[in-house]
Coordinates of C-alpha atoms in Angstrom, one line a residue:
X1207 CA 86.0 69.1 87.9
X1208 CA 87.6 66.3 89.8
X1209 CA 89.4 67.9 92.5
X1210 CA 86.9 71.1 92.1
X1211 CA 84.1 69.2 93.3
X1212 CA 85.7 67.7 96.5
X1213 CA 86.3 71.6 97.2
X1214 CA 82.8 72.3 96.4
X1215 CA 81.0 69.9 98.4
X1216 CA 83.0 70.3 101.3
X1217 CA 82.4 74.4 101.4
X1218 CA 78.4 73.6 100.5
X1219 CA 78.0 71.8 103.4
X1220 CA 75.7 73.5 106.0
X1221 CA 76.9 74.0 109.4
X1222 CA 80.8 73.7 108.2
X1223 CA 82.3 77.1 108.8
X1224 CA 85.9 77.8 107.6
X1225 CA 87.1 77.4 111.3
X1226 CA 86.0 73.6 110.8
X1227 CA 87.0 73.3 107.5
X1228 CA 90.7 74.6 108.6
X1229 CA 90.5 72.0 111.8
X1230 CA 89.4 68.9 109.0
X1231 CA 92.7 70.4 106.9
X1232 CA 94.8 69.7 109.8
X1233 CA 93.5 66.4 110.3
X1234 CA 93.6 65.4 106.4
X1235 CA 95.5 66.4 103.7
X1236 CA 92.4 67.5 101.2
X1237 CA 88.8 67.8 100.5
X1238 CA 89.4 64.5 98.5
X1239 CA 90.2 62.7 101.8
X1240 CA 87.8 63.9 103.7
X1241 CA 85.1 63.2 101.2
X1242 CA 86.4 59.5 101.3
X1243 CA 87.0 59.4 105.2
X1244 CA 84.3 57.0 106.9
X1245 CA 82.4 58.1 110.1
X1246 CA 85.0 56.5 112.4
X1247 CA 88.1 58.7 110.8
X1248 CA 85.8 61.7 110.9
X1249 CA 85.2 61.2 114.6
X1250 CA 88.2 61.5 115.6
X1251 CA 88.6 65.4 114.3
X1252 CA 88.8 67.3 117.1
X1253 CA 86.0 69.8 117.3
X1254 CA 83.6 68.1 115.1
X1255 CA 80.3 67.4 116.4
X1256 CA 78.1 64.1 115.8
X1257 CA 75.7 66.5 113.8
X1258 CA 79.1 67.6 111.8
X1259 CA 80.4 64.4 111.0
X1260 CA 76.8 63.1 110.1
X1261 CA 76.5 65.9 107.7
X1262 CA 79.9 65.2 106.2
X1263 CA 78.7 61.6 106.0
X1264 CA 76.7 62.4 103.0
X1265 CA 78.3 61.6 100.1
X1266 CA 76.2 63.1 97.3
X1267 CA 78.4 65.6 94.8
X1268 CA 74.8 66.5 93.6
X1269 CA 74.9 70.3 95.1
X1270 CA 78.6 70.7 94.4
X1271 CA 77.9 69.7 90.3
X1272 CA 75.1 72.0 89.8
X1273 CA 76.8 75.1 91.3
X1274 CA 79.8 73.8 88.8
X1275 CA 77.3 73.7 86.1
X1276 CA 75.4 77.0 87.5
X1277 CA 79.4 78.6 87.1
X1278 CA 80.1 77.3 84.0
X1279 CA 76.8 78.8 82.4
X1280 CA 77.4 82.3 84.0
X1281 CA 81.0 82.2 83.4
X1282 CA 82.4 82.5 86.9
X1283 CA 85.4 81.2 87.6
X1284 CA 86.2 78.7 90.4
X1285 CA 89.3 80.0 92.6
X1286 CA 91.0 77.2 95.3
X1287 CA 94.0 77.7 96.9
X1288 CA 95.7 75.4 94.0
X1289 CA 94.6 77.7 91.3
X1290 CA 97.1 79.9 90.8
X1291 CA 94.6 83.1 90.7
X1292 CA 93.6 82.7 94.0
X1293 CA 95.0 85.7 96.4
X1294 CA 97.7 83.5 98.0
X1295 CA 97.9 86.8 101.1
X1296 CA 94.2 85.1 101.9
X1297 CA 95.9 82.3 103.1
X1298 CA 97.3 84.1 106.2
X1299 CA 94.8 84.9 107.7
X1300 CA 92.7 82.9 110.7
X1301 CA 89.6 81.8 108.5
X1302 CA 90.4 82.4 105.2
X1303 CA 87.7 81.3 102.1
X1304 CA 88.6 78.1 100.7
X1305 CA 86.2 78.6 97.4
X1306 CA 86.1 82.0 95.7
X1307 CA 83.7 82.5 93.2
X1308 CA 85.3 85.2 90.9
X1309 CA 84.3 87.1 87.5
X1310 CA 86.8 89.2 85.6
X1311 CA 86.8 90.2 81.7
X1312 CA 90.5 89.5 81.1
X1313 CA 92.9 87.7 83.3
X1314 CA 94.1 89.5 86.5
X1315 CA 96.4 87.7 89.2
X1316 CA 96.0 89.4 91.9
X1317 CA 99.5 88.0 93.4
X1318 CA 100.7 90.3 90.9
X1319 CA 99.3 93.6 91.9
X1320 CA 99.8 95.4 95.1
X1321 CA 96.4 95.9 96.6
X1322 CA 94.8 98.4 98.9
X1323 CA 91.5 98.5 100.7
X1324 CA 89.6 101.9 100.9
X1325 CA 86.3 101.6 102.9
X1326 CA 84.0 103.8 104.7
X1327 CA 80.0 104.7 105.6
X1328 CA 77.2 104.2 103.2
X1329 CA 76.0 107.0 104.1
X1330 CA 78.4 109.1 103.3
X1331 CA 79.3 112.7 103.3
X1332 CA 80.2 114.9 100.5
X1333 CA 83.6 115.3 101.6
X1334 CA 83.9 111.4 102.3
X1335 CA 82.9 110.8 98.7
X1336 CA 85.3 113.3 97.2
X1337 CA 88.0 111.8 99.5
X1338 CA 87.5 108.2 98.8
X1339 CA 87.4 108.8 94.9
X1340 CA 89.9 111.1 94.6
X1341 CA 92.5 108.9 96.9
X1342 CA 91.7 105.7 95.2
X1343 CA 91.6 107.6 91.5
X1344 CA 95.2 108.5 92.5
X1345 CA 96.3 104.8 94.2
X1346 CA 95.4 103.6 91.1
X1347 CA 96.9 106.1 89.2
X1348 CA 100.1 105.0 90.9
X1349 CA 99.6 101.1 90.5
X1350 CA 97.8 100.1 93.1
X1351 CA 94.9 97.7 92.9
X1352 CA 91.9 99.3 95.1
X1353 CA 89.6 96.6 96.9
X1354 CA 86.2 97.6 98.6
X1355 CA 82.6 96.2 99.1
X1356 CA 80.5 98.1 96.1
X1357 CA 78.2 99.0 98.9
X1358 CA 76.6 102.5 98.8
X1359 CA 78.4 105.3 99.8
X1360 CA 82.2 105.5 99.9
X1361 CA 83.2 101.7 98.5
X1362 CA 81.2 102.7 95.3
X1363 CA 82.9 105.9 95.6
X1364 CA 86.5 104.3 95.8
X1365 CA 85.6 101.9 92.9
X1366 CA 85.3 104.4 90.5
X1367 CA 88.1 106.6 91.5
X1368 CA 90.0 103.5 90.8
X1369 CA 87.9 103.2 87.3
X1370 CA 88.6 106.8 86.4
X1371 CA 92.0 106.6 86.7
X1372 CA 92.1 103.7 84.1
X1373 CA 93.3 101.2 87.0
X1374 CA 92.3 98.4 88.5
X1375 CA 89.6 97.5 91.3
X1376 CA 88.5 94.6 93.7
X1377 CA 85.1 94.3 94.5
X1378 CA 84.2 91.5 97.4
X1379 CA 80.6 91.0 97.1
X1380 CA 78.4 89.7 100.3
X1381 CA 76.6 87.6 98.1
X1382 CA 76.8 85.7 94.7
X1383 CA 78.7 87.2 91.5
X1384 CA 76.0 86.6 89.6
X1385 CA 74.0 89.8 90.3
X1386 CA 75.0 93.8 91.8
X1387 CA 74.5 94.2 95.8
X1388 CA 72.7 96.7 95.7
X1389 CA 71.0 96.4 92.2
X1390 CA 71.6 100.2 91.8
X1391 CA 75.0 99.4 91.1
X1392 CA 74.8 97.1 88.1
X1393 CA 76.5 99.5 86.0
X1394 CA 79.2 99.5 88.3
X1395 CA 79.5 96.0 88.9
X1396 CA 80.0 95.5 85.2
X1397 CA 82.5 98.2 84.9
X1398 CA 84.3 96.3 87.9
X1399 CA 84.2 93.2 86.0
X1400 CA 85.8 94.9 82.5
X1401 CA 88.7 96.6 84.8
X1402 CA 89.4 94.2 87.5
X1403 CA 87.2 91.7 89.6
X1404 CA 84.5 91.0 91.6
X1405 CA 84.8 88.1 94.3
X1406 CA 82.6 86.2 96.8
X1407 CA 83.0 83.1 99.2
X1408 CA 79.0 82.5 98.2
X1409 CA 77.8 80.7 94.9
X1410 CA 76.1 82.4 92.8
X1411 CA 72.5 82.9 93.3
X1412 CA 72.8 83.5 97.4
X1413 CA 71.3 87.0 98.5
X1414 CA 73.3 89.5 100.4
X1415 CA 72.2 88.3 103.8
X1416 CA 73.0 90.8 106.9
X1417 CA 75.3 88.3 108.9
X1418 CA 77.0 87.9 105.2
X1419 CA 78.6 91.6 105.5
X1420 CA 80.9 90.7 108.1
X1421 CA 82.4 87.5 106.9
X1422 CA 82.7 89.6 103.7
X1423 CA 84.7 92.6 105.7
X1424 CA 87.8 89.7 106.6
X1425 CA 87.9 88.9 103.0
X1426 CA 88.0 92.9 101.9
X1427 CA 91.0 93.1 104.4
X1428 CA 92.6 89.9 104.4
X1429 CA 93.1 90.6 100.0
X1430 CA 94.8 93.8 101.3
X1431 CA 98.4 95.2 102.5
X1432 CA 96.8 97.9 104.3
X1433 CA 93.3 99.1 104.6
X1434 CA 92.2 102.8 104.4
X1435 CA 89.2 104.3 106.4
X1436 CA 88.2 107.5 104.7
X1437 CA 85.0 108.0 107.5
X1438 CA 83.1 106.0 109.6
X1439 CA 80.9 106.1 112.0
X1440 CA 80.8 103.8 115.4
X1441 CA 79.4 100.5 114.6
X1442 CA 80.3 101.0 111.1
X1443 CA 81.4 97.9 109.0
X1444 CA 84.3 99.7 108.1
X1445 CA 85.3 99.9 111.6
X1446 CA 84.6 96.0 111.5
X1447 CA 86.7 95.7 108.2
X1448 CA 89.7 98.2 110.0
X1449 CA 89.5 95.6 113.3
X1450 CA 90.2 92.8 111.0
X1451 CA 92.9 94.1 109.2
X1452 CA 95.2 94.7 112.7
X1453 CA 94.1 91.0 113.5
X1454 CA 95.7 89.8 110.3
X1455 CA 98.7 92.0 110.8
X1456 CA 97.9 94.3 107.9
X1457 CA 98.2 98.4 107.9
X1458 CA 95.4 100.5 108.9
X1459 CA 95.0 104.0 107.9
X1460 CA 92.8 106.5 108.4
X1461 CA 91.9 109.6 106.5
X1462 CA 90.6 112.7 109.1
X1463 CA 87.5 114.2 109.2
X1464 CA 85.4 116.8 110.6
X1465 CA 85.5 116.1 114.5
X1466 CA 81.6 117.9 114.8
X1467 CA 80.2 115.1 112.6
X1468 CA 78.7 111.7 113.5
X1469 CA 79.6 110.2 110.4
X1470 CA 83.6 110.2 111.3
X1471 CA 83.1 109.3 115.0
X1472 CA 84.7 106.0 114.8
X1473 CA 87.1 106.6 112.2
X1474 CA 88.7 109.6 114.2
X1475 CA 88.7 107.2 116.8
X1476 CA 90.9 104.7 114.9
X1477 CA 93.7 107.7 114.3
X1478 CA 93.6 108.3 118.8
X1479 CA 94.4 104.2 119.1
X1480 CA 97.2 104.7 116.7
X1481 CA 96.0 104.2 113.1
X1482 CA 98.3 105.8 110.3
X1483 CA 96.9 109.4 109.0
X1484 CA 96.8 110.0 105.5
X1485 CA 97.5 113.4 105.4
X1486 CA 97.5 113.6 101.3
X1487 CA 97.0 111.1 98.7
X1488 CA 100.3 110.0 98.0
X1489 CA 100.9 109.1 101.8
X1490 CA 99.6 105.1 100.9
X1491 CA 101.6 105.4 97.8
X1492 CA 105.1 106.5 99.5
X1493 CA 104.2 104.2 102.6
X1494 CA 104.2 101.1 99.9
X1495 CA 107.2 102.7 97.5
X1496 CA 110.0 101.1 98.8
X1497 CA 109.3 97.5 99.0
X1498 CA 106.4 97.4 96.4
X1499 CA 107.5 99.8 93.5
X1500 CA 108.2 97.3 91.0
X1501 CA 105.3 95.6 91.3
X1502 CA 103.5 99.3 91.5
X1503 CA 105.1 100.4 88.2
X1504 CA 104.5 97.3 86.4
X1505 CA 100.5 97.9 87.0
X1506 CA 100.5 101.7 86.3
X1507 CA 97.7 102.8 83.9
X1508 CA 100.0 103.8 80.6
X1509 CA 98.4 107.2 81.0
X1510 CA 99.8 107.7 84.4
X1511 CA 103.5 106.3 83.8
X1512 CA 104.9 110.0 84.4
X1513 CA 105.7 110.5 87.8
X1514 CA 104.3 110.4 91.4
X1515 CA 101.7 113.1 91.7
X1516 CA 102.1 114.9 95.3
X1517 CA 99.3 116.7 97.0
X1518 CA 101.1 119.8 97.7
X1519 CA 104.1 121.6 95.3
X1520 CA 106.5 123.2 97.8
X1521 CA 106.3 126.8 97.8
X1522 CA 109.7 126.6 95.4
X1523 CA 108.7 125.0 92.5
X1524 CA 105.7 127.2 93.0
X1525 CA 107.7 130.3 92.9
X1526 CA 109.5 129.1 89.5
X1527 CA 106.4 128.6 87.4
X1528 CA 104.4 131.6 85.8
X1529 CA 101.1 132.5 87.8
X1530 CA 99.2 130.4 85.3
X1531 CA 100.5 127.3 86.2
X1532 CA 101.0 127.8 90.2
X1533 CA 98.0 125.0 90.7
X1534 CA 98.3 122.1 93.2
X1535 CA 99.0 118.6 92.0
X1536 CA 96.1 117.3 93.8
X1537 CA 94.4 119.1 91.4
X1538 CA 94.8 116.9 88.6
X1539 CA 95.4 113.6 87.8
X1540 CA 98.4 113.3 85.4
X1541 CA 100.8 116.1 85.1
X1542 CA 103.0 116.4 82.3
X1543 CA 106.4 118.4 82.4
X1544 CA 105.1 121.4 79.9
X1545 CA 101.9 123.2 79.3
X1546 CA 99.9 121.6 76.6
X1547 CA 98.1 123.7 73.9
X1548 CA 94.2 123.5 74.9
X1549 CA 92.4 121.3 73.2
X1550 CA 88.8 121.1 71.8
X1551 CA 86.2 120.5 74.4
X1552 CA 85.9 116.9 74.9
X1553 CA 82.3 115.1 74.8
X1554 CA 80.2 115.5 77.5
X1555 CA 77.8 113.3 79.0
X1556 CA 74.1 114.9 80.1
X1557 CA 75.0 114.4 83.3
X1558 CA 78.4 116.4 83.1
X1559 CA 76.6 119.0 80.7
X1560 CA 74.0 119.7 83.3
X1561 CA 76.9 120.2 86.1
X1562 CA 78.9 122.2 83.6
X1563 CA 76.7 124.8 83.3
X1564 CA 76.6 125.9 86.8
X1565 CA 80.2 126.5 87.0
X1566 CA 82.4 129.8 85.8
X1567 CA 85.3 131.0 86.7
X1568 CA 84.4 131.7 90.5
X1569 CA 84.9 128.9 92.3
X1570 CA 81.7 127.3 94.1
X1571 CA 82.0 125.2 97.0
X1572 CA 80.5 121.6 96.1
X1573 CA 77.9 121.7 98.6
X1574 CA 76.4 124.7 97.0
X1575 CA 76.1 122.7 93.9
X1576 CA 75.0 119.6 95.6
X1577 CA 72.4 122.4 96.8
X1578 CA 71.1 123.0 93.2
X1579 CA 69.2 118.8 93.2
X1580 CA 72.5 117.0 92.3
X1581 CA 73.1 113.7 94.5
X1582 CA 76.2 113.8 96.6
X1583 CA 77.6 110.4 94.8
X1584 CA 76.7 111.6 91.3
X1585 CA 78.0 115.2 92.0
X1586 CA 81.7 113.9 93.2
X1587 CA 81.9 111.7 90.3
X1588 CA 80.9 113.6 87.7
X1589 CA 83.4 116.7 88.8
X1590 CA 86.0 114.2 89.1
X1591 CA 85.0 112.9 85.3
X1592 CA 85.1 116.4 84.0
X1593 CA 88.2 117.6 86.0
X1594 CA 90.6 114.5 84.0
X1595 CA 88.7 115.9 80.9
X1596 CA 90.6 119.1 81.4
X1597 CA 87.1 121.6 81.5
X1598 CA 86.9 121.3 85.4
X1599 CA 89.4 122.6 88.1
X1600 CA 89.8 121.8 92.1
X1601 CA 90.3 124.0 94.4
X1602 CA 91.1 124.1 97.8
X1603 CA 88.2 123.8 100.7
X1604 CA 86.5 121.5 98.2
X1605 CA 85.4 124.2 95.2
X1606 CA 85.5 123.6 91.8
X1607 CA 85.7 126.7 88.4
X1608 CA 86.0 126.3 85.0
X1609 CA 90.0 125.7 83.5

């Protein structure tokens, strides 16, 4: 706790942004110092105001202890820029958090993993959702670490396409750690937590206020080489997340999208300024291979250590392989080198059960069975659950029949 605190009661302090906190850096070499600096050595930080310093003038570690003691009850981990978990690419940027608050099952050093931000509406399409899980479920599959919000919509969608595909996920929260934002996603949230982490520059027990969602979007971006807009539309916060992510220098991609909808307005805007288009889900992958593939390989869920799964086989390799086995690689998530005998069917949840048994052999286009009472979110996740499984197969235009 003894350096902790000085970190602590330095970010607690009301009216002490991170822009004022990097200025009081300059000007002394740690929180301990400036905890210990009188009113005259405060003064003389440029940009400080007379309310600042008389704020900082209060001594009292009072605040700072019990959100220590608040942590150490909920197990939430303290992260400074000393601690050797704390995302050191944070420290490029302009304003970057100088406490996170961070919960995680088993150790995961994020300076470690080559991460990726995939981000996008709340309110969110069915072909945004199918994107977003299906690209993430195959970054992952590849080693890459997928950070989002856990808002609604296509962050909760990207999360569990990471999940499915046994890797690793981010999740930058816009308030405390200690409870989901939204509270429909407490499942995910603790899913997130067993496969990865969930992060926030608040201490626990702050809500997720409105003006919170913005200083969140720097953090979603700033954890991340590039950042990945599957749809958005204008005035979205993932256009806000995509804007800081060229400020800090990092990649920004965007997936199209249907040109006659509102909901990809700005984010087809972002590919006429110049953003990279992602064309099919190995595009982040290969755009990272080069200078990241160690570090890819090393994270690469066991199941997936086979090879780079493309979106399209080249009309080739197609011709070579019997009819039965002329499928795209998009439409699965591992392929192995040899037809496997079939196996028994696999247990089924209710959920995929009830989806099952509207499917045959015809393929049906998933907004026909979105049609039949299914939510969009639980509809894309649960095809995506049962195609792994083996009992479900994509097809092109976004339909799905029996294997």
């Amino acid at each position: 706790m003894a350096v902790l605190r000085y970190w602590l009661w330095l970010t607690l302090k009301k009216g002490i942004g991170n822009q004022k906190m990097h200025r009081l850096l300059d000007c002394f070499p740690s929180p301990e110092h400036i905890y210990h600096a009188d009113r005259k050595k405060l003064s003389l930080c440029a940009e400080l105001t007379p309310e600042d310093v008389e704020v900082l003038c209060d001594k009292s570690l009072s605040e700072a202890e019990s959100v220590f003691n608040l942590c150490q009850d909920k197990q939430i981990k303290i992260l400074t820029p000393e601690h050797e978990l704390y995302p050191k690419l944070l420290l490029s940027i302009p304003d970057p958090p100088y406490v996170l608050y961070a919960r995680y099952a088993e150790r995961i050093n994020l300076n470690d993993h080559m991460t990726v931000a995939v981000v996008g509406t709340r309110k969110a399409t069915p072909y945004g959702l199918t994107t977003a899980e299906k690209l993430s479920a195959i970054m992952a599959s590849q080693g890459i670490t997928v950070v989002s919000g856990m808002a609604l919509g296509n962050d909760a969608a990207a999360h569990w396409g990471a999940l499915l595909a046994g890797g690793k996920t981010v999740a930058v929260l816009a308030g405390g750690v200690d409870k989901p934002s939204p509270p429909s996603h407490a499942k995910l949230m603790r899913e997130i937590i067993k496969n990865g982490m969930v992060l926030s520059e608040y201490p626990p027990g702050t809500p997720s206020l409105p003006h919170h969602f913005r200083a969140r979007n720097r953090i979603i971006s700033g954890l991340s080489r590039g950042t990945v807009v599957v749809e958005a539309p204008e005035g979205s916060g993932a256009l806000i997340t995509s804007g800081y992510a060229l400020a800090q220098n990092r990649d920004v991609f965007v997936v199209p999208a249907d040109i006659t909808s509102s909901f990809s307005v700005g984010s087809n805007k972002l590919l006429a300024q110049g953003a990279i288009p992602v064309l099919g889900p190995m595009d982040v992958y290969h755009m990272y291979e080069t200078n990241y593939s160690a570090i890819m390989e090393k994270n690469r869920p066991v199941l997936s250590q086979q090879k780079p799964i493309e979106l399209y086989e080249t009309e080739e390799i197609m011709a070579e392989k019997p009819n039965k086995q002329r499928v795209k690689k998009s439409e699965q998530v591992v392929q192995t080198d040899r037809e496997e005998p079939k196996q028994p069917l696999p247990e089924l949840t209710e959920e995929e059960q009830a989806v099952l048994a509207h499917l045959s052999k015809d393929p049906i286009h998933i907004d026909q069975l979105a049609a039949k009472g299914f939510s969009p979110a639980m509809l894309s996740a649960t095809l995506t659950t049962l195609e792994m499984k083996g009992v479900v197969q994509a097809m092109s235009g976004k339909r799905f029949c029996l294997m």
